[in-house]
mmCIF file of C-alpha atoms and ligand atoms in Angstrom:
data_model
loop_
_atom_site.group_PDB
_atom_site.id
_atom_site.type_symbol
_atom_site.label_atom_id
_atom_site.label_comp_id
_atom_site.label_asym_id
_atom_site.label_seq_id
_atom_site.Cartn_x
_atom_site.Cartn_y
_atom_site.Cartn_z
ATOM 1 C CA UNK A 744 -19.261 22.954 -11.239
ATOM 2 C CA UNK A 745 -17.313 22.601 -14.474
ATOM 3 C CA UNK A 746 -13.592 22.976 -14.040
ATOM 4 C CA UNK A 747 -11.689 25.755 -15.763
ATOM 5 C CA UNK A 748 -9.372 24.125 -18.304
ATOM 6 C CA UNK A 749 -5.753 25.220 -17.980
ATOM 7 C CA UNK A 750 -4.387 25.602 -21.507
ATOM 8 C CA UNK A 751 -0.875 24.167 -21.448
ATOM 9 C CA UNK A 752 -0.298 24.827 -25.135
ATOM 10 C CA UNK A 753 -0.953 28.563 -24.708
ATOM 11 C CA UNK A 754 1.157 28.817 -21.536
ATOM 12 C CA UNK A 755 4.013 26.977 -23.242
ATOM 13 C CA UNK A 756 3.833 29.446 -26.144
ATOM 14 C CA UNK A 757 4.097 32.342 -23.665
ATOM 15 C CA UNK A 758 7.206 30.770 -22.118
ATOM 16 C CA UNK A 759 8.803 30.205 -25.519
ATOM 17 C CA UNK A 760 8.131 33.804 -26.588
ATOM 18 C CA UNK A 761 9.543 35.095 -23.320
ATOM 19 C CA UNK A 762 12.724 33.065 -23.984
ATOM 20 C CA UNK A 763 13.114 34.296 -27.576
ATOM 21 C CA UNK A 764 14.997 37.553 -26.855
ATOM 22 C CA UNK A 765 17.416 35.606 -24.645
ATOM 23 C CA UNK A 766 18.042 33.059 -27.416
ATOM 24 C CA UNK A 767 18.667 35.869 -29.936
ATOM 25 C CA UNK A 768 20.952 37.774 -27.563
ATOM 26 C CA UNK A 769 22.961 34.613 -26.862
ATOM 27 C CA UNK A 770 23.272 33.836 -30.572
ATOM 28 C CA UNK A 771 24.481 37.396 -31.317
ATOM 29 C CA UNK A 772 27.035 37.377 -28.504
ATOM 30 C CA UNK A 773 28.297 33.810 -28.994
ATOM 31 C CA UNK A 774 28.097 33.715 -32.774
ATOM 32 C CA UNK A 775 26.089 30.509 -32.552
ATOM 33 C CA UNK A 776 22.685 29.501 -31.186
ATOM 34 C CA UNK A 777 22.320 27.630 -27.888
ATOM 35 C CA UNK A 778 22.917 23.941 -28.663
ATOM 36 C CA UNK A 779 20.911 20.978 -27.419
ATOM 37 C CA UNK A 780 22.106 17.405 -27.930
ATOM 38 C CA UNK A 781 19.323 14.835 -27.821
ATOM 39 C CA UNK A 782 20.303 11.186 -27.673
ATOM 40 C CA UNK A 783 17.829 8.530 -28.733
ATOM 41 C CA UNK A 784 18.726 4.866 -28.400
ATOM 42 C CA UNK A 785 16.661 2.311 -30.308
ATOM 43 C CA UNK A 786 13.255 2.770 -31.891
ATOM 44 C CA UNK A 787 10.711 3.029 -29.091
ATOM 45 C CA UNK A 788 7.663 4.568 -30.890
ATOM 46 C CA UNK A 789 6.654 6.816 -27.950
ATOM 47 C CA UNK A 790 10.250 8.053 -27.572
ATOM 48 C CA UNK A 791 10.416 8.753 -31.316
ATOM 49 C CA UNK A 792 7.390 11.053 -30.943
ATOM 50 C CA UNK A 793 8.732 12.805 -27.818
ATOM 51 C CA UNK A 794 12.130 13.357 -29.425
ATOM 52 C CA UNK A 795 10.617 14.608 -32.682
ATOM 53 C CA UNK A 796 8.470 17.109 -30.729
ATOM 54 C CA UNK A 797 11.421 18.294 -28.663
ATOM 55 C CA UNK A 798 13.657 18.696 -31.717
ATOM 56 C CA UNK A 799 10.963 20.575 -33.649
ATOM 57 C CA UNK A 800 10.149 22.892 -30.743
ATOM 58 C CA UNK A 801 13.858 23.536 -30.175
ATOM 59 C CA UNK A 802 14.426 24.404 -33.842
ATOM 60 C CA UNK A 803 11.392 26.728 -33.872
ATOM 61 C CA UNK A 804 12.719 28.468 -30.773
ATOM 62 C CA UNK A 805 16.031 29.203 -32.500
ATOM 63 C CA UNK A 806 18.143 26.495 -30.850
ATOM 64 C CA UNK A 807 20.552 24.249 -32.678
ATOM 65 C CA UNK A 808 19.266 20.741 -32.006
ATOM 66 C CA UNK A 809 21.624 17.860 -32.654
ATOM 67 C CA UNK A 810 19.774 14.544 -32.664
ATOM 68 C CA UNK A 811 22.172 11.679 -32.070
ATOM 69 C CA UNK A 812 20.741 8.205 -32.656
ATOM 70 C CA UNK A 813 22.200 4.933 -31.493
ATOM 71 C CA UNK A 814 20.853 1.536 -32.586
ATOM 72 C CA UNK A 815 18.931 -0.619 -30.098
ATOM 73 C CA UNK A 816 21.955 -2.950 -30.151
ATOM 74 C CA UNK A 817 24.301 -0.225 -28.816
ATOM 75 C CA UNK A 818 26.025 -1.066 -25.557
ATOM 76 C CA UNK A 819 25.963 1.036 -22.411
ATOM 77 C CA UNK A 820 29.641 1.730 -23.147
ATOM 78 C CA UNK A 821 28.737 3.149 -26.574
ATOM 79 C CA UNK A 822 26.156 5.420 -24.980
ATOM 80 C CA UNK A 823 28.502 6.597 -22.231
ATOM 81 C CA UNK A 824 31.172 7.333 -24.859
ATOM 82 C CA UNK A 825 28.674 9.502 -26.762
ATOM 83 C CA UNK A 826 27.679 11.335 -23.572
ATOM 84 C CA UNK A 827 31.357 12.028 -22.795
ATOM 85 C CA UNK A 828 31.847 13.385 -26.317
ATOM 86 C CA UNK A 829 28.864 15.733 -25.902
ATOM 87 C CA UNK A 830 30.162 16.766 -22.460
ATOM 88 C CA UNK A 831 33.436 17.898 -24.102
ATOM 89 C CA UNK A 832 31.764 19.651 -27.037
ATOM 90 C CA UNK A 833 31.752 23.454 -27.115
ATOM 91 C CA UNK A 834 28.651 23.494 -29.325
ATOM 92 C CA UNK A 835 26.398 21.506 -26.986
ATOM 93 C CA UNK A 836 25.093 23.522 -24.039
ATOM 94 C CA UNK A 837 22.470 20.968 -23.031
ATOM 95 C CA UNK A 838 22.333 17.173 -23.209
ATOM 96 C CA UNK A 839 19.248 15.031 -22.947
ATOM 97 C CA UNK A 840 19.206 11.243 -23.137
ATOM 98 C CA UNK A 841 15.681 10.060 -23.870
ATOM 99 C CA UNK A 842 14.259 7.424 -21.510
ATOM 100 C CA UNK A 843 13.544 4.568 -21.427
ATOM 101 C CA UNK A 844 16.770 2.929 -22.544
ATOM 102 C CA UNK A 845 16.570 -0.527 -24.149
ATOM 103 C CA UNK A 846 16.270 -3.268 -21.488
ATOM 104 C CA UNK A 847 19.374 -4.919 -22.934
ATOM 105 C CA UNK A 848 21.473 -2.061 -21.494
ATOM 106 C CA UNK A 849 20.816 -3.568 -18.102
ATOM 107 C CA UNK A 850 19.307 -2.512 -14.811
ATOM 108 C CA UNK A 851 20.543 0.814 -13.535
ATOM 109 C CA UNK A 852 21.694 1.917 -17.014
ATOM 110 C CA UNK A 853 19.621 5.127 -16.944
ATOM 111 C CA UNK A 854 21.109 6.165 -13.629
ATOM 112 C CA UNK A 855 24.642 5.529 -14.893
ATOM 113 C CA UNK A 856 23.932 7.656 -17.949
ATOM 114 C CA UNK A 857 22.368 10.500 -15.954
ATOM 115 C CA UNK A 858 25.361 10.370 -13.599
ATOM 116 C CA UNK A 859 27.703 10.725 -16.599
ATOM 117 C CA UNK A 860 26.143 13.909 -18.020
ATOM 118 C CA UNK A 861 28.018 17.092 -17.117
ATOM 119 C CA UNK A 862 25.785 18.673 -14.402
ATOM 120 C CA UNK A 863 26.162 22.056 -16.131
ATOM 121 C CA UNK A 864 24.665 20.571 -19.317
ATOM 122 C CA UNK A 865 22.055 18.450 -17.554
ATOM 123 C CA UNK A 866 18.917 20.136 -18.948
ATOM 124 C CA UNK A 867 16.687 17.358 -17.561
ATOM 125 C CA UNK A 868 17.935 18.082 -14.035
ATOM 126 C CA UNK A 869 18.451 14.384 -13.233
ATOM 127 C CA UNK A 870 22.151 14.447 -12.279
ATOM 128 C CA UNK A 871 22.653 13.821 -8.536
ATOM 129 C CA UNK A 872 24.386 17.215 -8.174
ATOM 130 C CA UNK A 873 21.332 18.959 -9.587
ATOM 131 C CA UNK A 874 18.965 16.778 -7.537
ATOM 132 C CA UNK A 875 20.924 17.721 -4.393
ATOM 133 C CA UNK A 876 20.762 21.406 -5.300
ATOM 134 C CA UNK A 877 17.035 21.065 -5.930
ATOM 135 C CA UNK A 878 16.539 19.652 -2.437
ATOM 136 C CA UNK A 879 18.520 22.583 -1.043
ATOM 137 C CA UNK A 880 16.419 25.055 -3.034
ATOM 138 C CA UNK A 881 19.315 26.347 -5.150
ATOM 139 C CA UNK A 882 18.998 24.380 -8.382
ATOM 140 C CA UNK A 883 19.952 26.093 -11.605
ATOM 141 C CA UNK A 884 18.598 23.319 -13.862
ATOM 142 C CA UNK A 885 15.371 21.845 -12.484
ATOM 143 C CA UNK A 886 13.479 18.842 -13.920
ATOM 144 C CA UNK A 887 11.283 20.087 -16.751
ATOM 145 C CA UNK A 888 7.934 18.457 -15.992
ATOM 146 C CA UNK A 889 7.588 19.532 -12.343
ATOM 147 C CA UNK A 890 8.933 23.022 -13.045
ATOM 148 C CA UNK A 891 6.442 23.219 -15.928
ATOM 149 C CA UNK A 892 3.663 22.447 -13.453
ATOM 150 C CA UNK A 893 4.811 25.292 -11.183
ATOM 151 C CA UNK A 894 4.859 27.663 -14.184
ATOM 152 C CA UNK A 895 1.322 26.546 -15.069
ATOM 153 C CA UNK A 896 0.028 27.219 -11.587
ATOM 154 C CA UNK A 897 1.731 30.618 -11.419
ATOM 155 C CA UNK A 898 0.610 31.727 -14.867
ATOM 156 C CA UNK A 899 -2.962 30.555 -14.161
ATOM 157 C CA UNK A 900 -3.152 32.669 -10.997
ATOM 158 C CA UNK A 901 -3.366 29.656 -8.681
ATOM 159 C CA UNK A 902 -1.900 30.291 -5.242
ATOM 160 C CA UNK A 903 0.560 27.656 -4.009
ATOM 161 C CA UNK A 904 1.793 29.080 -0.680
ATOM 162 C CA UNK A 905 -0.265 28.016 2.323
ATOM 163 C CA UNK A 906 -2.283 25.463 0.303
ATOM 164 C CA UNK A 907 -2.285 21.712 0.783
ATOM 165 C CA UNK A 908 -0.761 19.981 -2.245
ATOM 166 C CA UNK A 909 -1.087 16.238 -2.740
ATOM 167 C CA UNK A 910 1.226 14.511 -5.221
ATOM 168 C CA UNK A 911 0.378 10.970 -6.314
ATOM 169 C CA UNK A 912 3.569 9.326 -7.561
ATOM 170 C CA UNK A 913 7.100 9.397 -6.166
ATOM 171 C CA UNK A 914 9.301 8.829 -9.212
ATOM 172 C CA UNK A 915 12.691 10.522 -9.434
ATOM 173 C CA UNK A 916 11.665 12.446 -12.554
ATOM 174 C CA UNK A 917 8.206 13.688 -11.595
ATOM 175 C CA UNK A 918 6.756 12.884 -8.160
ATOM 176 C CA UNK A 919 9.746 13.595 -5.882
ATOM 177 C CA UNK A 920 10.948 16.813 -7.566
ATOM 178 C CA UNK A 921 7.317 17.967 -7.845
ATOM 179 C CA UNK A 922 6.868 17.581 -4.088
ATOM 180 C CA UNK A 923 10.137 19.434 -3.465
ATOM 181 C CA UNK A 924 9.212 22.382 -5.688
ATOM 182 C CA UNK A 925 5.760 22.695 -4.097
ATOM 183 C CA UNK A 926 7.357 22.585 -0.647
ATOM 184 C CA UNK A 927 9.778 25.352 -1.641
ATOM 185 C CA UNK A 928 6.763 27.429 -2.634
ATOM 186 C CA UNK A 929 5.335 27.037 0.883
ATOM 187 C CA UNK A 930 2.690 24.434 0.145
ATOM 188 C CA UNK A 931 2.034 21.748 2.742
ATOM 189 C CA UNK A 932 2.840 18.638 0.744
ATOM 190 C CA UNK A 933 1.630 15.055 0.991
ATOM 191 C CA UNK A 934 3.261 12.478 -1.297
ATOM 192 C CA UNK A 935 1.265 9.328 -2.086
ATOM 193 C CA UNK A 936 2.258 6.111 -3.850
ATOM 194 C CA UNK A 937 1.131 2.557 -4.466
ATOM 195 C CA UNK A 938 1.360 1.643 -0.778
ATOM 196 C CA UNK A 939 -0.658 4.618 0.501
ATOM 197 C CA UNK A 940 -3.776 3.359 2.306
ATOM 198 C CA UNK A 941 -7.122 4.995 1.628
ATOM 199 C CA UNK A 942 -5.698 6.968 -1.270
ATOM 200 C CA UNK A 943 -8.934 8.705 -2.364
ATOM 201 C CA UNK A 944 -9.496 10.307 1.027
ATOM 202 C CA UNK A 945 -5.844 11.407 1.327
ATOM 203 C CA UNK A 946 -5.938 12.870 -2.191
ATOM 204 C CA UNK A 947 -9.225 14.643 -1.444
ATOM 205 C CA UNK A 948 -7.469 16.795 1.170
ATOM 206 C CA UNK A 949 -5.518 18.544 -1.570
ATOM 207 C CA UNK A 950 -6.270 22.063 -2.700
ATOM 208 C CA UNK A 951 -3.832 21.160 -5.458
ATOM 209 C CA UNK A 952 -3.734 17.548 -6.635
ATOM 210 C CA UNK A 953 -0.957 16.378 -8.961
ATOM 211 C CA UNK A 954 -1.406 12.936 -10.516
ATOM 212 C CA UNK A 955 1.791 11.378 -11.895
ATOM 213 C CA UNK A 956 1.000 7.691 -11.929
ATOM 214 C CA UNK A 957 0.666 6.379 -15.489
ATOM 215 C CA UNK A 958 -2.776 4.732 -15.054
ATOM 216 C CA UNK A 959 -5.472 6.026 -17.390
ATOM 217 C CA UNK A 960 -8.488 7.517 -15.589
ATOM 218 C CA UNK A 961 -7.285 6.293 -12.169
ATOM 219 C CA UNK A 962 -8.109 9.542 -10.334
ATOM 220 C CA UNK A 963 -11.886 9.574 -10.066
ATOM 221 C CA UNK A 964 -14.244 12.165 -8.544
ATOM 222 C CA UNK A 965 -13.863 10.751 -5.041
ATOM 223 C CA UNK A 966 -10.135 11.689 -5.089
ATOM 224 C CA UNK A 967 -10.911 15.368 -5.578
ATOM 225 C CA UNK A 968 -11.838 18.089 -3.115
ATOM 226 C CA UNK A 969 -14.569 20.236 -4.693
ATOM 227 C CA UNK A 970 -12.950 23.262 -6.308
ATOM 228 C CA UNK A 971 -9.415 21.835 -6.179
ATOM 229 C CA UNK A 972 -6.854 22.404 -8.927
ATOM 230 C CA UNK A 973 -6.040 19.084 -10.578
ATOM 231 C CA UNK A 974 -2.836 18.672 -12.581
ATOM 232 C CA UNK A 975 -2.758 15.583 -14.766
ATOM 233 C CA UNK A 976 0.813 14.568 -15.591
ATOM 234 C CA UNK A 977 -0.085 11.070 -16.804
ATOM 235 C CA UNK A 978 0.284 10.227 -20.486
ATOM 236 C CA UNK A 979 -0.509 6.646 -21.337
ATOM 237 C CA UNK A 980 -1.203 5.476 -24.890
ATOM 238 C CA UNK A 981 -4.444 3.447 -24.844
ATOM 239 C CA UNK A 982 -4.918 1.008 -27.703
ATOM 240 C CA UNK A 983 -8.149 -0.643 -26.513
ATOM 241 C CA UNK A 984 -11.256 1.008 -27.944
ATOM 242 C CA UNK A 985 -13.434 -0.353 -25.101
ATOM 243 C CA UNK A 986 -11.300 1.482 -22.536
ATOM 244 C CA UNK A 987 -11.521 4.754 -24.484
ATOM 245 C CA UNK A 988 -15.293 4.346 -24.784
ATOM 246 C CA UNK A 989 -15.680 3.526 -21.107
ATOM 247 C CA UNK A 990 -13.683 6.609 -20.064
ATOM 248 C CA UNK A 991 -15.019 9.186 -22.508
ATOM 249 C CA UNK A 992 -18.440 7.830 -23.510
ATOM 250 C CA UNK A 993 -20.077 7.252 -26.897
ATOM 251 C CA UNK A 994 -19.726 10.047 -29.422
ATOM 252 C CA UNK A 995 -16.659 11.536 -27.748
ATOM 253 C CA UNK A 996 -14.140 13.247 -30.074
ATOM 254 C CA UNK A 997 -11.541 11.017 -28.432
ATOM 255 C CA UNK A 998 -13.195 8.030 -30.127
ATOM 256 C CA UNK A 999 -12.844 9.743 -33.485
ATOM 257 C CA UNK A 1000 -9.166 10.331 -32.749
ATOM 258 C CA UNK A 1001 -8.876 6.667 -31.772
ATOM 259 C CA UNK A 1002 -10.527 5.574 -35.047
ATOM 260 C CA UNK A 1003 -7.959 7.611 -37.008
ATOM 261 C CA UNK A 1004 -4.820 6.544 -35.159
ATOM 262 C CA UNK A 1005 -5.643 3.283 -33.392
ATOM 263 C CA UNK A 1006 -4.624 4.752 -30.034
ATOM 264 C CA UNK A 1007 -5.098 7.856 -27.902
ATOM 265 C CA UNK A 1008 -3.006 9.307 -25.118
ATOM 266 C CA UNK A 1009 -4.949 9.342 -21.864
ATOM 267 C CA UNK A 1010 -4.152 11.040 -18.565
ATOM 268 C CA UNK A 1011 -4.403 9.709 -15.020
ATOM 269 C CA UNK A 1012 -7.481 11.803 -14.276
ATOM 270 C CA UNK A 1013 -10.957 10.522 -15.108
ATOM 271 C CA UNK A 1014 -12.969 12.897 -17.347
ATOM 272 C CA UNK A 1015 -15.761 13.103 -14.703
ATOM 273 C CA UNK A 1016 -13.344 14.982 -12.413
ATOM 274 C CA UNK A 1017 -14.142 18.071 -14.518
ATOM 275 C CA UNK A 1018 -17.492 18.191 -12.679
ATOM 276 C CA UNK A 1019 -15.799 18.521 -9.270
ATOM 277 C CA UNK A 1020 -12.471 20.303 -9.782
ATOM 278 C CA UNK A 1021 -12.082 24.072 -9.912
ATOM 279 C CA UNK A 1022 -9.334 23.921 -12.536
ATOM 280 C CA UNK A 1023 -7.931 21.037 -14.527
ATOM 281 C CA UNK A 1024 -5.182 20.382 -17.044
ATOM 282 C CA UNK A 1025 -6.178 18.426 -20.165
ATOM 283 C CA UNK A 1026 -4.318 15.509 -21.742
ATOM 284 C CA UNK A 1027 -3.093 16.141 -24.356
ATOM 285 C CA UNK A 1028 -2.451 19.890 -24.283
ATOM 286 C CA UNK A 1029 -1.729 20.255 -20.573
ATOM 287 C CA UNK A 1030 1.554 19.411 -18.877
ATOM 288 C CA UNK A 1031 3.209 17.932 -21.997
ATOM 289 C CA UNK A 1032 3.814 21.231 -23.863
ATOM 290 C CA UNK A 1033 5.158 22.763 -20.642
ATOM 291 C CA UNK A 1034 7.749 20.008 -20.312
ATOM 292 C CA UNK A 1035 9.092 20.911 -23.747
ATOM 293 C CA UNK A 1036 8.989 24.674 -23.101
ATOM 294 C CA UNK A 1037 10.957 24.211 -19.876
ATOM 295 C CA UNK A 1038 13.514 22.081 -21.721
ATOM 296 C CA UNK A 1039 14.139 24.999 -24.088
ATOM 297 C CA UNK A 1040 14.323 27.415 -21.160
ATOM 298 C CA UNK A 1041 16.829 25.140 -19.383
ATOM 299 C CA UNK A 1042 18.953 24.895 -22.538
ATOM 300 C CA UNK A 1043 19.126 28.686 -22.784
ATOM 301 C CA UNK A 1044 19.936 28.940 -19.066
ATOM 302 C CA UNK A 1045 22.711 26.328 -19.455
ATOM 303 C CA UNK A 1046 24.120 28.162 -22.498
ATOM 304 C CA UNK A 1047 24.111 31.523 -20.714
ATOM 305 C CA UNK A 1048 25.759 30.060 -17.610
ATOM 306 C CA UNK A 1049 28.471 28.366 -19.717
ATOM 307 C CA UNK A 1050 29.211 31.590 -21.582
ATOM 308 C CA UNK A 1051 29.430 33.548 -18.301
ATOM 309 C CA UNK A 1052 31.989 31.016 -17.053
ATOM 310 C CA UNK A 1053 33.901 31.530 -20.300
HETATM 311 P P1 NAP B 1667 6.785 5.926 -12.743
HETATM 312 O O1 NAP B 1667 8.247 6.059 -12.594
HETATM 313 O O2 NAP B 1667 6.209 4.638 -13.251
HETATM 314 O O3 NAP B 1667 6.113 6.248 -11.325
HETATM 315 C C1 NAP B 1667 4.745 6.080 -11.121
HETATM 316 C C2 NAP B 1667 4.411 6.407 -9.686
HETATM 317 O O4 NAP B 1667 3.013 6.175 -9.513
HETATM 318 C C3 NAP B 1667 5.152 5.525 -8.675
HETATM 319 O O5 NAP B 1667 5.634 6.306 -7.620
HETATM 320 C C4 NAP B 1667 4.071 4.550 -8.200
HETATM 321 O O6 NAP B 1667 4.154 4.194 -6.834
HETATM 322 C C5 NAP B 1667 2.814 5.380 -8.370
HETATM 323 N N1 NAP B 1667 1.682 4.479 -8.551
HETATM 324 C C6 NAP B 1667 1.553 3.483 -9.463
HETATM 325 N N2 NAP B 1667 0.371 2.841 -9.282
HETATM 326 C C7 NAP B 1667 -0.223 3.446 -8.232
HETATM 327 C C8 NAP B 1667 -1.432 3.231 -7.543
HETATM 328 N N3 NAP B 1667 -2.287 2.263 -7.905
HETATM 329 N N4 NAP B 1667 -1.750 4.036 -6.506
HETATM 330 C C9 NAP B 1667 -0.897 5.004 -6.119
HETATM 331 N N5 NAP B 1667 0.279 5.268 -6.730
HETATM 332 C C10 NAP B 1667 0.605 4.482 -7.772
HETATM 333 O O7 NAP B 1667 6.189 7.047 -13.695
HETATM 334 P P2 NAP B 1667 6.690 8.561 -13.979
HETATM 335 O O8 NAP B 1667 7.905 8.506 -14.810
HETATM 336 O O9 NAP B 1667 6.670 9.357 -12.730
HETATM 337 O O10 NAP B 1667 5.486 9.047 -14.915
HETATM 338 C C11 NAP B 1667 4.156 9.081 -14.440
HETATM 339 C C12 NAP B 1667 3.241 9.404 -15.610
HETATM 340 O O11 NAP B 1667 3.563 10.711 -16.080
HETATM 341 C C13 NAP B 1667 3.388 8.489 -16.827
HETATM 342 O O12 NAP B 1667 2.128 8.362 -17.453
HETATM 343 C C14 NAP B 1667 4.328 9.256 -17.741
HETATM 344 O O13 NAP B 1667 4.158 8.915 -19.105
HETATM 345 C C15 NAP B 1667 3.859 10.655 -17.476
HETATM 346 N N6 NAP B 1667 4.849 11.699 -17.767
HETATM 347 C C16 NAP B 1667 4.398 12.748 -18.500
HETATM 348 C C17 NAP B 1667 5.258 13.805 -18.766
HETATM 349 C C18 NAP B 1667 4.741 14.959 -19.532
HETATM 350 O O14 NAP B 1667 5.534 15.745 -20.035
HETATM 351 N N7 NAP B 1667 3.426 15.133 -19.627
HETATM 352 C C19 NAP B 1667 6.587 13.769 -18.323
HETATM 353 C C20 NAP B 1667 7.010 12.681 -17.549
HETATM 354 C C21 NAP B 1667 6.107 11.652 -17.270
HETATM 355 P P3 NAP B 1667 5.374 3.280 -6.247
HETATM 356 O O15 NAP B 1667 6.557 4.199 -6.180
HETATM 357 O O16 NAP B 1667 4.861 2.854 -4.934
HETATM 358 O O17 NAP B 1667 5.552 2.165 -7.239
#
């Protein structure tokens, strides 16, 4: 069997087009486009790329994107002051603070920042109020990556209800909310993590397997039930040519990409899984574009809700 490839780029484009009339209607009624404030602290190269992609996609979708940069030397107090200013702003409907924050901000800094964002502007869905609402099945702003995965499954005609879904990873931003959203869609959900014994055989019970680990090629064929849908959330830059060659084989286009850039982004799922799975998301071009599309959708939803409240 060769797995059907789920095209995240195309699905993300569908979501963006579907949001377009809403963006235009909001802009006409409000006299301004929906506004998204993105805060980037320091110069982490991966974060620079993520933020650039988010800002570009937001601009193309008709949003006003305000990129606010703070130097790596900024204090947690500086960052919290900026978040409070964006909370008070009438022009900013959504606020996103790009992770990770510089280590110098201290342990627990991200949580303090997420806690400080106005829950009504929390387009990442990380504020405890929004997390609580998510658990209760009444979230307005849901975390973008897991809700992007649900959109992918729905738009690819993959049934969730009544299926067994296995999620590997239990982070606050992907694994836990992913499990919650699958549960709300009537899947039977198993959540695995680094202490799960006999992981391959647990994972192989899944009709839907979501890998959100951050270990290139970790999910091999023995993790996958034949015909299962495999969603690869992992995105790890690999800078070692030997690893790329070992995963993708000689003559792979990924090696050409590596030769050009000196690194490639690799998912958690081993390429050989394509021979076992029924459907599979690629990396890149799978979950990543959905995360951005859902961010735009959340920003519009936040803007509309703010304007309804007046
Ligand atoms: P994270 O906070 O580091 O969490 C990783 C999870 O994987 C943890 O729960 C950890 O278990 C589990 N894990 C690690 N090693 C494992 C092992 N050997 N066996 C089983 N479980 C293991 O990472 P994250 O923020 O959730 O992100 C996960 C991946 O998704 C990363 O590659 C990230 O870059 C990517 N990501 C992609 C997008 C996108 O838009 N495509 C968005 C967000 C994240 P413990 O809890 O036991 O430590």
